[in-house]
PDB file of C-alpha atoms and ligand atoms in Angstrom:
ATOM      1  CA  UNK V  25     108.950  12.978  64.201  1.00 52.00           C
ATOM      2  CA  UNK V  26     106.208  15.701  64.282  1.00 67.00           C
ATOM      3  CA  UNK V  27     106.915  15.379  68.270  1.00 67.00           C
ATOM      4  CA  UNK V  28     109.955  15.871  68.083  1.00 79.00           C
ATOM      5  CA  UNK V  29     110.170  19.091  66.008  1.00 75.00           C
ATOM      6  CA  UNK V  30     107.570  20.764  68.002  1.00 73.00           C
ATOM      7  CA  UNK V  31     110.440  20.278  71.150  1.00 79.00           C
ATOM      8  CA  UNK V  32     112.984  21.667  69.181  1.00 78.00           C
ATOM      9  CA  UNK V  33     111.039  24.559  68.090  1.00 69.00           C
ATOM     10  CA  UNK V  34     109.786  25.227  72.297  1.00 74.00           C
ATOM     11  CA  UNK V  35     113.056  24.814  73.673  1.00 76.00           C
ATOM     12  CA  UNK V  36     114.499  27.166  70.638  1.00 76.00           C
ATOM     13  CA  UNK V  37     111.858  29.616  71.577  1.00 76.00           C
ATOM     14  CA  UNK V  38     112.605  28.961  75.023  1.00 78.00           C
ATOM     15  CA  UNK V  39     116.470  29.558  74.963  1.00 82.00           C
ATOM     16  CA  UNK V  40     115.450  32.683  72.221  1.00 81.00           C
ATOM     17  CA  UNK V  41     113.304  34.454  75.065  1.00 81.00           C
ATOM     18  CA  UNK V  42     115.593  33.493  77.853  1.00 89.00           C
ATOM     19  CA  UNK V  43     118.672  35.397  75.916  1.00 92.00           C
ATOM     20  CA  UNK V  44     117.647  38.746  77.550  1.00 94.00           C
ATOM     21  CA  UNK V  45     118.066  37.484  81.210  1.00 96.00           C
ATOM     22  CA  UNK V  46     121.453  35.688  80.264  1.00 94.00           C
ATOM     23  CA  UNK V  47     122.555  38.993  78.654  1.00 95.00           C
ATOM     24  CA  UNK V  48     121.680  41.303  81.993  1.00 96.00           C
ATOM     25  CA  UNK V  49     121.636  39.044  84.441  1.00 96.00           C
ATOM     26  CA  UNK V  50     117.935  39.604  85.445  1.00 97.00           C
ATOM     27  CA  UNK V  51     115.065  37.256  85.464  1.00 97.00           C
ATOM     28  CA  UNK V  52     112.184  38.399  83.107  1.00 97.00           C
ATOM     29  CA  UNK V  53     111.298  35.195  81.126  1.00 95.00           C
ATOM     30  CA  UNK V  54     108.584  32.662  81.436  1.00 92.00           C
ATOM     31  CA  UNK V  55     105.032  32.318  81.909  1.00 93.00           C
ATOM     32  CA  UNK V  56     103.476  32.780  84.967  1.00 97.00           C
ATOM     33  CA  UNK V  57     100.038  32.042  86.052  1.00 97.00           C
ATOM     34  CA  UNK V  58      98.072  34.223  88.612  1.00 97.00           C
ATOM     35  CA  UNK V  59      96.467  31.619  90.599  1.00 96.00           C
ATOM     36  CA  UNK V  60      99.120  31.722  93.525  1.00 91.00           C
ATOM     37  CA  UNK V  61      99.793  35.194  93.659  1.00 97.00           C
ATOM     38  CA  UNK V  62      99.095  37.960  95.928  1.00 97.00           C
ATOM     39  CA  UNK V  63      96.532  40.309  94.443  1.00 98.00           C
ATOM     40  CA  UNK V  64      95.154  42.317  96.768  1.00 95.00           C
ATOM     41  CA  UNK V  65      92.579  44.085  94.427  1.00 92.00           C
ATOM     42  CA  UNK V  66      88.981  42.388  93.642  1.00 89.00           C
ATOM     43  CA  UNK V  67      90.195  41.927  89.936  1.00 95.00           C
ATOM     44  CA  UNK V  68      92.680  38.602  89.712  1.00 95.00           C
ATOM     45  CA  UNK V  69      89.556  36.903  87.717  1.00 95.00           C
ATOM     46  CA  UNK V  70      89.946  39.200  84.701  1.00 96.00           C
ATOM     47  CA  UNK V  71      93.947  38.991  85.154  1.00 98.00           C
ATOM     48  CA  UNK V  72      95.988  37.716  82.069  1.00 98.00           C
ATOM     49  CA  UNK V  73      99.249  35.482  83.157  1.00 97.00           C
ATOM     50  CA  UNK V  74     102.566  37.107  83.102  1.00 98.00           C
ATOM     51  CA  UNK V  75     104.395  36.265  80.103  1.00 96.00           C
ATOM     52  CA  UNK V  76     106.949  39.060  78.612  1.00 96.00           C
ATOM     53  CA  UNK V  77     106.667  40.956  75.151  1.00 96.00           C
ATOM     54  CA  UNK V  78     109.737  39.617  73.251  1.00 94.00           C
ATOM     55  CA  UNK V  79     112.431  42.122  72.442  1.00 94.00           C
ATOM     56  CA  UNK V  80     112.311  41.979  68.752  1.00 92.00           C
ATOM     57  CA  UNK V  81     108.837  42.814  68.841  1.00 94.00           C
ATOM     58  CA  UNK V  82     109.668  45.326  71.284  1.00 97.00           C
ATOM     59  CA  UNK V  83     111.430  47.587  69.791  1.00 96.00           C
ATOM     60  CA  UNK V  84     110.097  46.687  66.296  1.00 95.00           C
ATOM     61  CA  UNK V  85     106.575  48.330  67.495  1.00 96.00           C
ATOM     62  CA  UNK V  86     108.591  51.270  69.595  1.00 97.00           C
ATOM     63  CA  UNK V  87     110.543  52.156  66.704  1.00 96.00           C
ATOM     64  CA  UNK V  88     107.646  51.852  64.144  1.00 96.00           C
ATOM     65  CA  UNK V  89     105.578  55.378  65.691  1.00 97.00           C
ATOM     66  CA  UNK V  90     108.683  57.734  64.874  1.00 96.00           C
ATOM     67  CA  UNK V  91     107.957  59.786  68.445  1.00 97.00           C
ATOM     68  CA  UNK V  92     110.424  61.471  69.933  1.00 98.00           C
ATOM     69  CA  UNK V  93     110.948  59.463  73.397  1.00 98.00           C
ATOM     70  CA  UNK V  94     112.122  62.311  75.364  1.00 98.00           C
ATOM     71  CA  UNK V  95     108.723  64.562  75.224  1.00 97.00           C
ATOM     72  CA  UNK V  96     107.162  61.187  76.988  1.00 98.00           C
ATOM     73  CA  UNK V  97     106.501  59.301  79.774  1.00 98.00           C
ATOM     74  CA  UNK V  98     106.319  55.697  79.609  1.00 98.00           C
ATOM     75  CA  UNK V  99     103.579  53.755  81.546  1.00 98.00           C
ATOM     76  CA  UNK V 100     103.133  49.790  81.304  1.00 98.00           C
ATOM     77  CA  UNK V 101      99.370  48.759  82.652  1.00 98.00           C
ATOM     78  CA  UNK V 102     100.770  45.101  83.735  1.00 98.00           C
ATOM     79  CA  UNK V 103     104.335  45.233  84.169  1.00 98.00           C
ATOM     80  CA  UNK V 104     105.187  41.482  85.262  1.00 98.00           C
ATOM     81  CA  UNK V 105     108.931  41.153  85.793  1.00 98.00           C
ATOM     82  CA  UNK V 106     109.415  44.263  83.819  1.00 98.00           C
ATOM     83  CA  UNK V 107     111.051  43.455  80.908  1.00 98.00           C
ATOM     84  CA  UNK V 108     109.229  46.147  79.034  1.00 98.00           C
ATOM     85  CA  UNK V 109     110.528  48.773  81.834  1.00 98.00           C
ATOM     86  CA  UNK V 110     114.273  47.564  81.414  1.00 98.00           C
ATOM     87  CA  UNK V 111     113.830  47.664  77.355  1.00 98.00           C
ATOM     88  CA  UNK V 112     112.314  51.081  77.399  1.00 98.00           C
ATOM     89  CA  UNK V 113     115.213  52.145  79.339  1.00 98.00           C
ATOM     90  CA  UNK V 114     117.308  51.818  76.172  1.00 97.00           C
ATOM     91  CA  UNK V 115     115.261  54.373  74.696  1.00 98.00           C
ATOM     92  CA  UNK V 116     115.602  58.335  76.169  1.00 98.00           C
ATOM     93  CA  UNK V 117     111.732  58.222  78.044  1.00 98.00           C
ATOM     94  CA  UNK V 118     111.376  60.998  80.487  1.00 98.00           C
ATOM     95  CA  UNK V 119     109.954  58.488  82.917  1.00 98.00           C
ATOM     96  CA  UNK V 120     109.033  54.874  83.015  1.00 98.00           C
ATOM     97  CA  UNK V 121     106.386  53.862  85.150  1.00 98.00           C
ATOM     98  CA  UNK V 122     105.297  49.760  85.747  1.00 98.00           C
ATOM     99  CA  UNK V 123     102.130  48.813  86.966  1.00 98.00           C
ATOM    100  CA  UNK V 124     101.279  45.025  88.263  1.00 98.00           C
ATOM    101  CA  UNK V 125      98.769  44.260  90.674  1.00 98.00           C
ATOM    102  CA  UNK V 126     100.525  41.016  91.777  1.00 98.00           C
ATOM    103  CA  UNK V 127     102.618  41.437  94.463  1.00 98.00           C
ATOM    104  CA  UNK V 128     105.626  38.656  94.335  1.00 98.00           C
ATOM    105  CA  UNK V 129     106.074  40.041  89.964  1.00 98.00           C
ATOM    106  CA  UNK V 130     105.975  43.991  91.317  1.00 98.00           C
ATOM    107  CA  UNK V 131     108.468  43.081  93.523  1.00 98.00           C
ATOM    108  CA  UNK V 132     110.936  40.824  90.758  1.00 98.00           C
ATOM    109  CA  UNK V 133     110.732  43.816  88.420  1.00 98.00           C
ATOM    110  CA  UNK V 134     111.955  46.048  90.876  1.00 98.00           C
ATOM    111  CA  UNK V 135     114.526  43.635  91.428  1.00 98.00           C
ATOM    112  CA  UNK V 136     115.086  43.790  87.677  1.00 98.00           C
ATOM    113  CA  UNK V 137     115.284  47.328  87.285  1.00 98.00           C
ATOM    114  CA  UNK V 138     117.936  47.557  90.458  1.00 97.00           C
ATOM    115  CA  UNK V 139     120.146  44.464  88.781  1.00 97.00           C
ATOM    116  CA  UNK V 140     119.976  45.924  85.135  1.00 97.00           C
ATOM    117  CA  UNK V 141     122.892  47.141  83.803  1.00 94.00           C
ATOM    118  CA  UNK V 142     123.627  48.319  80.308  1.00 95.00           C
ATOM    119  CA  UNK V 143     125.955  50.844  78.468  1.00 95.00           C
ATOM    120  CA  UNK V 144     123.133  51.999  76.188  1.00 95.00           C
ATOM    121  CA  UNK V 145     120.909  53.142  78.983  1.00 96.00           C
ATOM    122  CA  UNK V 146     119.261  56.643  78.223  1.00 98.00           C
ATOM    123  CA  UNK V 147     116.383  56.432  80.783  1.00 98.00           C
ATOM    124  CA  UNK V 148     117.270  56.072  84.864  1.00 97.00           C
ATOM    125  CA  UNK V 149     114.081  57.129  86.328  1.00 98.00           C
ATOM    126  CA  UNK V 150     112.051  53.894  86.581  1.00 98.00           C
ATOM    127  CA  UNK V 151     109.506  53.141  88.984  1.00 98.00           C
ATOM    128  CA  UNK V 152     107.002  50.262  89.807  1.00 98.00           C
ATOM    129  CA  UNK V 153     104.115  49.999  91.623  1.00 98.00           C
ATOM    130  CA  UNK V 154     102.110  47.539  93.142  1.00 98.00           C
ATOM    131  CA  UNK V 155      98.312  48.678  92.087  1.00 97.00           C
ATOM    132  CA  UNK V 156      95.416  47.420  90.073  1.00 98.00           C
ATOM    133  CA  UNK V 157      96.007  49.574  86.553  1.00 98.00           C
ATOM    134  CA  UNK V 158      92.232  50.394  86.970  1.00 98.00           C
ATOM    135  CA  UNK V 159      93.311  53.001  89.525  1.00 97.00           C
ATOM    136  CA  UNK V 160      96.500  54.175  88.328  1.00 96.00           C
ATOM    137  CA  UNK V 161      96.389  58.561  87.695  1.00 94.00           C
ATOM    138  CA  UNK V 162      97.502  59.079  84.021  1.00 96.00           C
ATOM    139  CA  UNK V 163     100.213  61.908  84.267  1.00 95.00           C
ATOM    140  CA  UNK V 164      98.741  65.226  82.905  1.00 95.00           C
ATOM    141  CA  UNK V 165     102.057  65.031  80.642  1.00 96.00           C
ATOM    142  CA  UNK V 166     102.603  63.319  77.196  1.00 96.00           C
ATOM    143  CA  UNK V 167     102.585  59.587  77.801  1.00 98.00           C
ATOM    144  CA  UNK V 168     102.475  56.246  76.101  1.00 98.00           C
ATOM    145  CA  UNK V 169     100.725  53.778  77.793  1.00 98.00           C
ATOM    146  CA  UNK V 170     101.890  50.132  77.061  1.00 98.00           C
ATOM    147  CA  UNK V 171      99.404  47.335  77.012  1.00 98.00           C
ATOM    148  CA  UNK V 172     100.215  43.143  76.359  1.00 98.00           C
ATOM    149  CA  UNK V 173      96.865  42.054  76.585  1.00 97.00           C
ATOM    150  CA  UNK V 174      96.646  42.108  80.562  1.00 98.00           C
ATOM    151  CA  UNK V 175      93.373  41.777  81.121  1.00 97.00           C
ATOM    152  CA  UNK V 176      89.418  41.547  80.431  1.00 97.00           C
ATOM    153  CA  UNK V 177      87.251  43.945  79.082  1.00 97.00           C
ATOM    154  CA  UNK V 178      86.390  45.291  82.536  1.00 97.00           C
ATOM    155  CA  UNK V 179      89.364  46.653  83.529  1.00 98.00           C
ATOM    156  CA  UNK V 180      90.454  47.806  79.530  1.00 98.00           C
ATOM    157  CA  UNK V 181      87.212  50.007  80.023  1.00 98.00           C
ATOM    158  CA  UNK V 182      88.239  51.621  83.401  1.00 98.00           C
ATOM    159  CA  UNK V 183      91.704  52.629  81.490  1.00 98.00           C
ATOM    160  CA  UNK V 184      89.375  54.188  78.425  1.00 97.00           C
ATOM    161  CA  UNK V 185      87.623  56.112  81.047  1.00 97.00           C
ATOM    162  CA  UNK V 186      90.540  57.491  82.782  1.00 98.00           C
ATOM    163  CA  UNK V 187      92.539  58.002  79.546  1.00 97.00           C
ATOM    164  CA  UNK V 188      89.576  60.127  78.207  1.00 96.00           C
ATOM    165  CA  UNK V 189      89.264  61.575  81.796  1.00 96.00           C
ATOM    166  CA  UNK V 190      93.252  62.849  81.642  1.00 97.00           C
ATOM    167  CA  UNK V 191      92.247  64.488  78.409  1.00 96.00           C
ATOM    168  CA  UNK V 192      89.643  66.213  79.635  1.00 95.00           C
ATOM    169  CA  UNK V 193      91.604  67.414  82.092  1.00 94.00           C
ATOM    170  CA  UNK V 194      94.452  68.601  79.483  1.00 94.00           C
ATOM    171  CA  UNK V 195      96.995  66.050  79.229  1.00 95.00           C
ATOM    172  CA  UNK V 196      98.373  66.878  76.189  1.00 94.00           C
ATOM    173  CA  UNK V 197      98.890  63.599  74.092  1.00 95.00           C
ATOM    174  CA  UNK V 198      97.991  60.310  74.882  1.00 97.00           C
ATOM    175  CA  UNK V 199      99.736  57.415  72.695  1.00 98.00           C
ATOM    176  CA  UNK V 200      98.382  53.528  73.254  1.00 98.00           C
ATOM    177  CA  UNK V 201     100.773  50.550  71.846  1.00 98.00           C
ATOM    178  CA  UNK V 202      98.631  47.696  72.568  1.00 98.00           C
ATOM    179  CA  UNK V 203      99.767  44.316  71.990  1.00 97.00           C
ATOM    180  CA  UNK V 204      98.080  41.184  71.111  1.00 96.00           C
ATOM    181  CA  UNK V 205      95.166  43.413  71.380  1.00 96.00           C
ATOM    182  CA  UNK V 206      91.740  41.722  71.953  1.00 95.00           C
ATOM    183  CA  UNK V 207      89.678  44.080  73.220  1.00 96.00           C
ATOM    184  CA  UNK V 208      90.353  46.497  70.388  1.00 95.00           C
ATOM    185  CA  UNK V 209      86.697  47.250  70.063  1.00 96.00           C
ATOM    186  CA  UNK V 210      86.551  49.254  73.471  1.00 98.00           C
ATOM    187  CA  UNK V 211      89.070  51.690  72.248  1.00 97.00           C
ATOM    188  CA  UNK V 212      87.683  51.725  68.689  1.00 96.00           C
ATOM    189  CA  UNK V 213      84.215  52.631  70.513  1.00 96.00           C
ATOM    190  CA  UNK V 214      86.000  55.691  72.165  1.00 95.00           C
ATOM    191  CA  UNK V 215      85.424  59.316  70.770  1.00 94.00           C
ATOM    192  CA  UNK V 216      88.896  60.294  71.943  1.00 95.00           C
ATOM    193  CA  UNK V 217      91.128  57.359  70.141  1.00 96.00           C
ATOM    194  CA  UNK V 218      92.340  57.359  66.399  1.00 95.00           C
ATOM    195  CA  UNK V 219      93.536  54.086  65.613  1.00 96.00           C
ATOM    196  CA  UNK V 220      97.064  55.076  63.893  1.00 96.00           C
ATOM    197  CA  UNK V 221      98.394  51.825  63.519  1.00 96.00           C
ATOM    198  CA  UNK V 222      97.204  48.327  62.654  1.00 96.00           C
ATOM    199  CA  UNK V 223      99.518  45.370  61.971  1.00 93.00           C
ATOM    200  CA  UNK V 224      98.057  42.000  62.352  1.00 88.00           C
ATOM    201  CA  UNK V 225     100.774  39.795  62.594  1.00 81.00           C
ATOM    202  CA  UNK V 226     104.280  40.238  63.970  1.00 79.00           C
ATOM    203  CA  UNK V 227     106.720  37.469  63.311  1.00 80.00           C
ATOM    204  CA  UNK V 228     109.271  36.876  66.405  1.00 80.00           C
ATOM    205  CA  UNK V 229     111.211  33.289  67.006  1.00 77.00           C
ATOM    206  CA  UNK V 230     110.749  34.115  70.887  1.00 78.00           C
ATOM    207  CA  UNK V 231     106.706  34.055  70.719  1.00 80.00           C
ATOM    208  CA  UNK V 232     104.434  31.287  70.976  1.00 76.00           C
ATOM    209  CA  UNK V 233     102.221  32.531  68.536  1.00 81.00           C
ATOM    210  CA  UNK V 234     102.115  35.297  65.767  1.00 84.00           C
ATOM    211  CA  UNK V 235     100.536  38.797  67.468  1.00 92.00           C
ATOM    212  CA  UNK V 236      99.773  41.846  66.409  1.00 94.00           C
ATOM    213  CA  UNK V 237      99.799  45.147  67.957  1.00 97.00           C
ATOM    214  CA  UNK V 238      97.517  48.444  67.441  1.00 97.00           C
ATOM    215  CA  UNK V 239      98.399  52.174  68.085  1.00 98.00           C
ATOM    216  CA  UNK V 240      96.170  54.748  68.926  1.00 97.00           C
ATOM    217  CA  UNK V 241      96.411  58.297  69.501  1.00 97.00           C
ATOM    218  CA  UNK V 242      94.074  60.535  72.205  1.00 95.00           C
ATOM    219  CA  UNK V 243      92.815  63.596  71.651  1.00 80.00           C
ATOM    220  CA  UNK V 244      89.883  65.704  72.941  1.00 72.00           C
ATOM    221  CA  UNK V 245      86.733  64.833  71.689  1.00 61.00           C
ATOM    222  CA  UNK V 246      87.137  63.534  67.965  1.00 59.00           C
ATOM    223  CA  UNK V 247      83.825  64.314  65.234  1.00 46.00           C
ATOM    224  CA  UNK V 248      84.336  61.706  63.293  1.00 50.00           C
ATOM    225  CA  UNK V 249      85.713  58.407  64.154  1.00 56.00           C
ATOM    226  CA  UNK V 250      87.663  55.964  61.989  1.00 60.00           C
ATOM    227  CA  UNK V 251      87.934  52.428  63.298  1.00 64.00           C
ATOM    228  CA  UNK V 252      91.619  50.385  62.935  1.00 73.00           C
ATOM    229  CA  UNK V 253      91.484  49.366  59.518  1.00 70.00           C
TER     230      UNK V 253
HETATM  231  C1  SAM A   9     100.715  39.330  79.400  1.00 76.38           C
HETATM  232  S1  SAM A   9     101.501  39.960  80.850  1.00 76.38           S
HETATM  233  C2  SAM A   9     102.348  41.374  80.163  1.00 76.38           C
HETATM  234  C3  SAM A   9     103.679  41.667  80.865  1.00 76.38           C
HETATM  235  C4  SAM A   9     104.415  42.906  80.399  1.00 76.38           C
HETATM  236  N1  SAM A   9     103.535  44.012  80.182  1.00 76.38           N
HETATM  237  C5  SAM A   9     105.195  42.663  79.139  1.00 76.38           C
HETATM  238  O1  SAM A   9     104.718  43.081  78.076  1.00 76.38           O
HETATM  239  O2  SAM A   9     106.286  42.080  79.189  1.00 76.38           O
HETATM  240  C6  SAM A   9     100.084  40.688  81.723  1.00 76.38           C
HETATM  241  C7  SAM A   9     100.421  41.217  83.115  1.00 76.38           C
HETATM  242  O3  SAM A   9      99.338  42.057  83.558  1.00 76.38           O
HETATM  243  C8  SAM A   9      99.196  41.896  84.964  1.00 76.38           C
HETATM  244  N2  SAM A   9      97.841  42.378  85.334  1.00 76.38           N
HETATM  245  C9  SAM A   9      96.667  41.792  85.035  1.00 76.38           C
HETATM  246  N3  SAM A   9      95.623  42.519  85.502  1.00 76.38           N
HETATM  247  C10 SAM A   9      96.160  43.619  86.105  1.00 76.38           C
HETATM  248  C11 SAM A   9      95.591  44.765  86.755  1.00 76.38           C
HETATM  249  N4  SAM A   9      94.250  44.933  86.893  1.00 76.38           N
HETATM  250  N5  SAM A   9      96.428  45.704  87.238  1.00 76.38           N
HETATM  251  C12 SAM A   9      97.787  45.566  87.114  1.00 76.38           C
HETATM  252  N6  SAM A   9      98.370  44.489  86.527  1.00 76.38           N
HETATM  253  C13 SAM A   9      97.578  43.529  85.997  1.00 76.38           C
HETATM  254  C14 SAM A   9      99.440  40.402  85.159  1.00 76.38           C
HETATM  255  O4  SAM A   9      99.777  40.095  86.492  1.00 76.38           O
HETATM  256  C15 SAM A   9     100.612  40.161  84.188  1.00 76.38           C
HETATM  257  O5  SAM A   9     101.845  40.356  84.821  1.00 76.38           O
END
């Protein structure tokens, strides 16, 4: 019995998450490990598998910072398929930017992006590249960088160094969304993030497991720091 409503509630899940693909005739969903992949880069080992923030959730954490989408660039560290690119689209970004250091994913999301089509489009200038995020130039413009837990502490500490290097440099405003977010102590240990946001649990049919997500703003050098509460 237990069985049995444990396969009902996967393949619900399953056909839940698999509803954005059906809708736009793209192919975003499923998990995908990183053991076969090509990854050119030294860092597959601290690599997360490719598994795509649900919609709901999505736009639930978007919508929750109240920014206005057009001063911004969008950036996702680990794009996958690039569902996240084709969601953000919906929402007027100046740019959106995917990064994935597996070759055969970069290469479905720009498949995605080129297939996607959808009335309530606002954003058209998408791009994706095939790099390690370690080594990917934040813009010296406003930008939100997206992170679903896709990868180790080693690489999360390259991005803190290069997001407190562009604001050193002057990029204006830096905004983090960072999903499922276990290395939350490495930007908590950074002088130049506020943690603005802390939810601990979001509820979505299409997710394996409840998540939560953390925001956190960059700005020059900060006196006194306040970790996510
Ligand atoms: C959990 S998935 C998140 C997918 C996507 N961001 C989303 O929310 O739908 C993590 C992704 O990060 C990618 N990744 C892991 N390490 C990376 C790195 N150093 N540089 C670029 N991409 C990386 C993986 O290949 C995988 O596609």
């Amino acid at each position: 019995m237990a069985v049995g409503l444990k396969n009902i509630w996967v393949l619900s899940r399953k056909a839940i998450d698999q509803r954005f693909d059906r809708q736009f005739g793209v192919n975003t969903s499923g998990r995908v490990e990183l053991t076969e992949l090509t990854i050119e880069c030294g860092r597959r080992q601290s690599g997360v598998y490719y598994e795509p923030t649900p919609r709901r959730t999505f736009f639930q954490i978007l919508r929750s910072l109240h920014i206005e989408y057009s001063r911004f660039d969008f950036v996702d560290f680990g794009c996958g398929k690039g569902r996240t690119l084709l969601m953000a689209s919906r929402l007027p970004f100046r740019t959106i930017h995917g990064v994935e250091f597996a070759r055969e994913l970069a290469d479905e999301a720009r498949g995605n992006v080129q297939r996607f089509v959808d009335p309530r489009r606002a954003c058209f200038d998408i791009a994706v590249s095939c790099a390690d995020a370690a080594n990917f130039a934040i813009p010296d413009r406003p930008v939100l960088l997206y992170l679903f837990n896709p990868f180790g502490p080693d690489v999360m500490k390259a991005i803190v160094g290069n997001i407190e290097d562009a604001l050193e440099r002057g990029t204006p405003e830096v905004l983090v969304v960072y999903y499922h977010p276990l290395s939350l102590d490495i930007f908590e240990a950074s002088p130049y993030l506020e943690c603005v946001a802390r939810r601990r649990l979001v509820f979505d049919l299409a997710s394996p497991q409840l998540r939560g997500y953390a925001v956190f703003r960059g700005q020059r050098a900060r006196a006194g720091r306040r970790p996510c509460a």
